[in-house]
Structure formats: structure tokens, C-alpha cells
């Protein structure tokens, strides 16, 4: 018998258990084991019914993504053909009950839908998240799902990739019963009851009751494609999955499944799936930090104290309260606390209006947030996160006090975006427990958390904050303690290059359009207006940027600040803003740019979108190569994770470093060298970029090499 699939008979029911940790992915061994066990149970006269259940924390979480990755790069078979296994399950005379807990995702849900019945625990979730990997279901999911839940819901699930909970699944008819208590026992009871009924048991693929007529289909398909275009801009898989679902209605089952398989294979070999699979593993790779074993001890974090009830403090408080933690917010005055709490409440009100939370869930969260002037409440905290003004003297004063009042084992974190963690840690007697936790605004929404490692930060502190990030539902990326860390350090050359481009002849709107067409969530000028044009102004002064002799300085940004055009908060920045906060190109800014360029003797010309992308994105990549070489980022894949989760870089391009690999480092290096000759020293190629290009290598290979050395 196979190790990963075992079978035992309970009260006349064969219980087939899949045990392939960590998530029971559908490896070839699992599929073989399942096939053998199902066939044996079908032919065993002592068996009246069959239950399939997952061992450990979940049912089957899908095809093995490592196999898909190999296939995307032209090696291996990828997702094995499941057709024979699924037909064996569905065509057998004895009822097969799929017992779901944890997640039944992708190929996991596809297996479940081939069963005659499905039962689940209340906390189970089911979905077809393949679009997140740039593919569509490849084991007949696009054909069976609409037969169980209808075309409209199937499209929604497959296009968004979002799983649904057991209660909704029951209502839709995706599952037949919810089991309270022990799943396997409940499933066996259900199977015994079903086995007493005369067959045949329902075969999903033969059902047509939920499929629409051919006349009713076109508007559903049209709406599905609109949803795909709107929610998954520029991506192929979400549109293609609608085509596959359409085939479930327009073609006989067997032709529909063949069509699905054809689309699946085309997509898995495409660029977007390579990139999205890279992002999947990159996000999970960030928690693997050399020197910190997977089972490193982590301190329990139950209570978090937050110092400063401003924009960031409030957002961090919400992120913690949403994760079930107790929060104590401190500020200097009762008025500051009241304003801060007011902002938190109004943000929660918006969430209720948008249907994200129920009023009860909000009340529960608010019940976990406590406020107090002074540092008294800090003593109870396992973790303190400081989010006061960005000022070193103030932060040192706060940390000295925190070190005095916090309990000895508590971790002290700063949310600074620019300051030196080691200097902050130096005023405490627990530098090993001091760390940067750089949240991104709005902190309750943005997934990225840069975890800044100081010279003395201990492995246990890092392990604890990595696990804390996960608890908040965030992606924690460990970065070095250098100005701007990873994200902002790379953003500056990118942002300033965009500003030089407009001085050289492009408009902010043209630059932003080229960037959003490329896939960026927002254009860089819109970003600057949102963050505050004055924020970068202050950073320019603090970090003493552009101090090298002969360095080209951006001219217009300073003038905007002098005019009080700070961006969205003043209604004007690079753009004008109305009530809807949509950027409106402003002729006043265009004239300012033209006059400034003229006064500086700049010869203006027009730029193609391609040139705009090269000037901006290649600046990002070149700086990324420096960040990597200096060890501020541990891996190119970490940089990609930072940019995809914190800066709106399109996941379907894999992040800036992955994108660079796909363009080809030789080509990037060639353009960077050309810009260096034409535009000056700010474009000096990063030595690592030059070396990898010369060697015909990639950042992906660089990561693999570093991992080999660390092993
Ligand atoms: N294949 C291979 N490895 C997988 C995997 C999969 N389908 N799903 C998760 N893993 C691995 C992760 O890489 C990670 O490995 P690591 O510990 O070495 O880093 C480990 O399992 C745990 O994963 P998470 O850290 O993500 O654990 P969580 O508990 O946070 O989440 C999960 C669990 C919800 C199952 C999440 O891992 C997930 O969403 N997985 C992907 C599910 C998916 O996309 N399924 C569809 C696959 S495509 C498919 O099925 C095609 C089919 O139609 C033919
Ligand atoms: P903010 O100005 O909105 O809030 C700061 C709060 O700290 C105020 O409520 C103030 O009263 C309080 N405060 C000042 N001194 C204090 C003290 N001694 N004790 C307790 N509270 C005190 O500032 P914001 O934007 O929330 O920034 C906070 C920190 O987060 C800064 O270090 C900033 O660089 C960083 N950051 C800001 C981001 C942003 O987008 N705003 C993004 C990431 C980091």
C-alpha cells in the first residue's frame, strides 16, 4: 500500500486517508494511491461506501505547484492528467463521500467534485484559486463546478480565485452536509446512511439542472469577462477561464474537458504563469532566513502596545485587533488619542458599509483596543511598536523610556521609515530585542511588512516578528538596516527618474499611463500625491540626497512644495483633485514644468511608452541589483515580494527582478550603460547587474547559488 494514501474499513465504509504533508498536494503518488485505494474499495464486498479525507490540517490544497513550476519552465509533466482517476471515482457503484476540512483548493476541489457527495466541517473553505498562478483549473473543475453551483457563481469563483466557506457552499449545493464535531466519524455516518439508499448516486458530470440555456448564456459570459478585466487587469487566465466555463454549456462534457485541458496547457507554459508561480514561492520563501531554523523558538505575542495614535499607529492597531490581539495605544494627550480612535472608528465604519465586516465583528475588534495617556499600559505588552513622529531625538527618548517600563522579555519595534535602527537600539539595554517593523500605509490593508534587522537583533526576535507578520496576515520580509531599507531605497531612483522624464518633455499623465499600462497599480506621480509630495521633500533633506557634485536634482518637486501643493491632502500636487480623489491633469503644473525646464536649459522632447518604462523600471532594477549585492535584501525574490506586496508592481510580471530576468539582463545592462553615457552617473550600472549580464546569468540563478552556499 502507498505511504501517502491509506485505507481502513469502519462499519462497512472504506475511509481513504491522504497523507502528503504539508497540504496534501496532488503529487503523482497521491493520485496513484487514491486510484488504487478507490478501485480496491469498489471491488471489496465488505465495503458499502467510501469516504475520502485528508490527514493533518487540510483536505487537498491542489496540484503540486512545484510540478507546475517545472512544467512552466519546460521540464516535467506538471499537473498529471486526472481524468481516469476522477472517472473511476464518479463511475463506481458505491457512493463516494468527500470529507473536507481546511482547504479544498484547485485540484483538491476538483477531486471533491468527482465524488457523489461532499460533507465539510464549518471552517472548511473551497475554491479554484488557479488564476492566482496564471492558469485555469486543469482537472475538469471548469466543467464540474458550473454543474454544481451554476455558471455565474462558477465564473465568480474561478475569476476571483477567492474560496468560499462551508455555509455558502451548502447553500449553493457545492456540498451536501455540514459535519459538526469529528469529520471522519460524521462522514462515515453520512456514507452509511447514503449507502442504504438505492443507487445510482449522482454523477456531477451528468448533471445539467444548474446549467443555463444557450440563450441565457451570453450575458453571463459577457459579465464574467468584464469582471475578469476589471479585477485582474492585463491577465490572461481570468479571461480564459470564462471561455472554459462557457464550453461546459456549449459542448458535451468530454469535449468541454478537452477544451479546458488545452487552455490549461497553453497558459501554464506562458510568461504570466511563470511569474505568478515565482511570486507564490517567493512569498513563502521570505520566511526562510539563513541562521533561523524553521522551528526556532518564538515568543508568544498576545498584547501589543502602540506608541503614537497617528496615521500609522491607528492602522497598526487595527491590523493587530483584526488578528485577535489585545492592543494598548499610547499618545501624549487625551485629545490625540481621541482623534486617533475616531479615525479607527471611521475606518471600521467604512468597512461595515462595504460589507467587509459585520457591526458585531467591529464591536469585538474595538473592544480589544484600549487607549491611555502615558506609558503605564506598556508593562503588559509582549511587543511594543513605536509610531511617533519621524525624529531621531524623539525616538531615542521614547525607546529609553520603553526599555524602562516594558517587561524584560518584551520586544521593542520601531515603525521608522528612514532612521537607523542601531542608533535607536543603542539607548536600550536590550538591543537584541529591538527591531524595525516597517508597515505600509494604510497599515491595516497593505500586506507588506519590512522587518528591519539591526546589528544586534537576535534570531529569536526575527523568528518572533516573522511569525507575528504571518499572524497579521502580512508578508514579513527581513531587510538590512540601511537608508530606505529595500522598498523606499529602490523607489527613490525610480521616482526621480520619472520626475526627470517630465522635465525632459513627458507629462506626469503620460508617465503614469505608461506605468499603469505596464501593470503598476498606480502611476508614480499619483503615488507621490497620495503619500505627500512634502514627505519626499523632507526625506531629500534628511538623507542629503543629490549632494554629490554634478548630480542632477529634480527641480519641479521642490517648487510644488514651496507652492503648498503637497498632493491629495491639499487637493493639489502633481495633479488636481476633486471630491472623488481622482487625479486631474493640471495645466498650471504643465506650465510650471515647461518654465522650469526652459530656465534650466533642458531641451524637451517627446517619449514613447517604451522609453518611459525603460527609464523608470530599469532604474528600479539597477538599484535593486545594488540592494541585493549589498545584502540589504537577502534574495532577488525578496525584492520581488516587497514590490508586489507593497508597491503595486504587477504580480503577473513577477516583481522587478524577475521581470529583469525575463527581459534579459544583457538587454537591461545594455540600456542602463547607454543611459549612463547619455544621462550621467546616476545610471552607473550596478556591478552585480553587469556581472550577471556578462555571465549570461539571471537573478533567479543568483538566488539559487546563494541558497546553495547557505545550505
Ligand atoms: N503545492 C505544493 N506546495 C504547496 C501547495 C501546493 N499546492 N500549497 C502549499 N504548499 C506549500 C507551501 O509552499 C509551503 O511550503 P513551505 O513550508 O516549504 O514554505 C507549505 O505548503 C505551507 O503553505 P503556506 O505557508 O501557504 O500555509 P498556509 O497555511 O498559510 O496556507 C494554503 C495553506 C491555503 C493551502 C496555501 O498554501 C495555498 O493557498 N496554497 C495554494 C493553493 C492553490 O493554489 N491550489 C491550486 C493549485 S493549482 C491546481 O490545483 C491545478 C489543478 O487545477 C490541476
Ligand atoms: P503622525 O504624525 O500621523 O502620528 C504620530 C503620532 O505620534 C501623533 O499622534 C503624536 O501625537 C504621537 N506622538 C508624538 N510623540 C509622542 C510620544 N512621545 N509618545 C507618544 N506619542 C507620541 O505620523 P505617522 O504618519 O503615523 O508616522 C509615524 C511613524 O511611522 C514615523 O516614524 C513615520 O516615518 C513612520 N511611517 C509613516 C508612514 C506613512 O505613510 N505615514 C509609512 C511608514 C512608516
CSV table of C-alpha atoms and ligand atoms in Angstrom, one decimal, residues 21-26 57-58 60-68 79-80 82 103 105-108 110 127-130 132-133 135-141 260-261 264 280-281 284-285 287-288 294 470, ligand 1:
chain,number,residue,atom,x,y,z
A,21,UNK,CA,2.2,17.0,4.3
A,22,UNK,CA,2.1,19.9,4.5
A,23,UNK,CA,-1.0,20.4,2.4
A,24,UNK,CA,-1.8,17.0,0.8
A,25,UNK,CA,-0.9,18.4,-2.6
A,26,UNK,CA,-1.8,16.1,-5.6
A,57,UNK,CA,-4.6,20.4,8.7
A,58,UNK,CA,-6.3,20.2,5.4
A,60,UNK,CA,-6.2,18.5,-0.7
A,61,UNK,CA,-4.9,22.1,-1.3
A,62,UNK,CA,-4.4,21.5,-5.0
A,63,UNK,CA,-2.0,20.2,-7.6
A,64,UNK,CA,1.6,20.2,-6.6
A,65,UNK,CA,2.8,23.7,-7.5
A,66,UNK,CA,6.4,22.6,-7.7
A,67,UNK,CA,5.3,20.3,-10.6
A,68,UNK,CA,3.5,23.2,-12.3
A,79,UNK,CA,-0.3,18.6,-13.3
A,80,UNK,CA,-0.8,14.9,-14.1
A,82,UNK,CA,-6.6,13.3,-13.5
A,103,UNK,CA,-9.0,24.0,2.3
A,105,UNK,CA,-8.5,24.2,-3.4
A,106,UNK,CA,-7.8,23.8,-7.1
A,107,UNK,CA,-7.2,20.1,-7.9
A,108,UNK,CA,-8.5,19.4,-4.4
A,110,UNK,CA,-11.8,19.1,-8.5
A,127,UNK,CA,-12.1,27.4,-4.1
A,128,UNK,CA,-10.5,27.4,-7.6
A,129,UNK,CA,-7.5,29.7,-7.0
A,130,UNK,CA,-5.7,28.7,-10.2
A,132,UNK,CA,-3.5,33.3,-8.8
A,133,UNK,CA,-0.9,31.1,-10.6
A,135,UNK,CA,-3.6,29.1,-15.0
A,136,UNK,CA,-7.1,27.7,-15.0
A,137,UNK,CA,-8.4,24.5,-13.3
A,138,UNK,CA,-6.9,21.6,-15.3
A,139,UNK,CA,-8.7,18.7,-13.8
A,140,UNK,CA,-12.2,19.3,-15.1
A,141,UNK,CA,-13.1,21.9,-12.5
A,260,UNK,CA,-10.2,23.1,-20.7
A,261,UNK,CA,-7.0,21.0,-20.8
A,264,UNK,CA,-4.6,24.9,-19.2
A,280,UNK,CA,3.9,32.2,-4.9
A,281,UNK,CA,7.1,30.6,-3.9
A,284,UNK,CA,6.7,31.7,1.1
A,285,UNK,CA,10.5,31.8,0.8
A,287,UNK,CA,10.3,33.4,6.0
A,288,UNK,CA,13.3,31.2,5.4
A,294,UNK,CA,12.2,26.7,10.8
A,470,UNK,CA,2.0,35.9,9.5
B,1,LIG,N1,1.7,22.5,-3.9
B,1,LIG,C1,2.9,22.5,-3.3
B,1,LIG,N2,3.2,23.1,-2.2
B,1,LIG,C2,2.2,23.8,-1.6
B,1,LIG,C3,1.0,23.9,-2.2
B,1,LIG,C4,0.7,23.2,-3.4
B,1,LIG,N3,-0.5,23.3,-3.9
B,1,LIG,N4,0.2,24.7,-1.3
B,1,LIG,C5,1.0,25.0,-0.3
B,1,LIG,N5,2.2,24.5,-0.5
B,1,LIG,C6,3.4,24.5,0.5
B,1,LIG,C7,3.9,25.9,0.6
B,1,LIG,O1,4.9,26.2,-0.4
B,1,LIG,C8,4.5,25.9,2.0
B,1,LIG,O2,5.7,25.2,1.9
B,1,LIG,P1,7.0,25.6,2.8
B,1,LIG,O3,6.5,25.4,4.2
B,1,LIG,O4,8.1,24.8,2.4
B,1,LIG,O5,7.2,27.1,2.5
B,1,LIG,C9,3.6,25.0,2.7
B,1,LIG,O6,2.9,24.3,1.7
B,1,LIG,C10,2.6,25.7,3.6
B,1,LIG,O7,1.9,26.7,2.8
B,1,LIG,P2,1.6,28.1,3.4
B,1,LIG,O8,2.7,28.7,4.1
B,1,LIG,O9,0.9,28.9,2.3
B,1,LIG,O10,0.5,27.7,4.5
B,1,LIG,P3,-0.9,28.3,4.9
B,1,LIG,O11,-1.4,27.5,6.0
B,1,LIG,O12,-0.7,29.8,5.1
B,1,LIG,O13,-1.8,28.2,3.6
B,1,LIG,C11,-2.9,27.1,1.8
B,1,LIG,C12,-2.2,27.0,3.2
B,1,LIG,C13,-4.2,27.9,1.9
B,1,LIG,C14,-3.2,25.8,1.3
B,1,LIG,C15,-1.9,27.9,0.9
B,1,LIG,O14,-0.7,27.3,0.9
B,1,LIG,C16,-2.4,28.0,-0.6
B,1,LIG,O15,-3.2,28.8,-0.9
B,1,LIG,N6,-1.8,27.1,-1.4
B,1,LIG,C17,-2.0,27.1,-2.8
B,1,LIG,C18,-3.4,26.5,-3.2
B,1,LIG,C19,-3.5,26.5,-4.7
B,1,LIG,O16,-3.2,27.5,-5.4
B,1,LIG,N7,-4.0,25.4,-5.2
B,1,LIG,C20,-4.2,25.3,-6.6
B,1,LIG,C21,-3.0,24.7,-7.2
B,1,LIG,S1,-3.1,24.6,-9.0
B,1,LIG,C22,-4.1,23.3,-9.3
B,1,LIG,O17,-4.6,22.7,-8.4
B,1,LIG,C23,-4.2,22.9,-10.7
B,1,LIG,C24,-5.3,21.9,-10.9
B,1,LIG,O18,-6.4,22.6,-11.4
B,1,LIG,C25,-4.9,20.8,-11.8
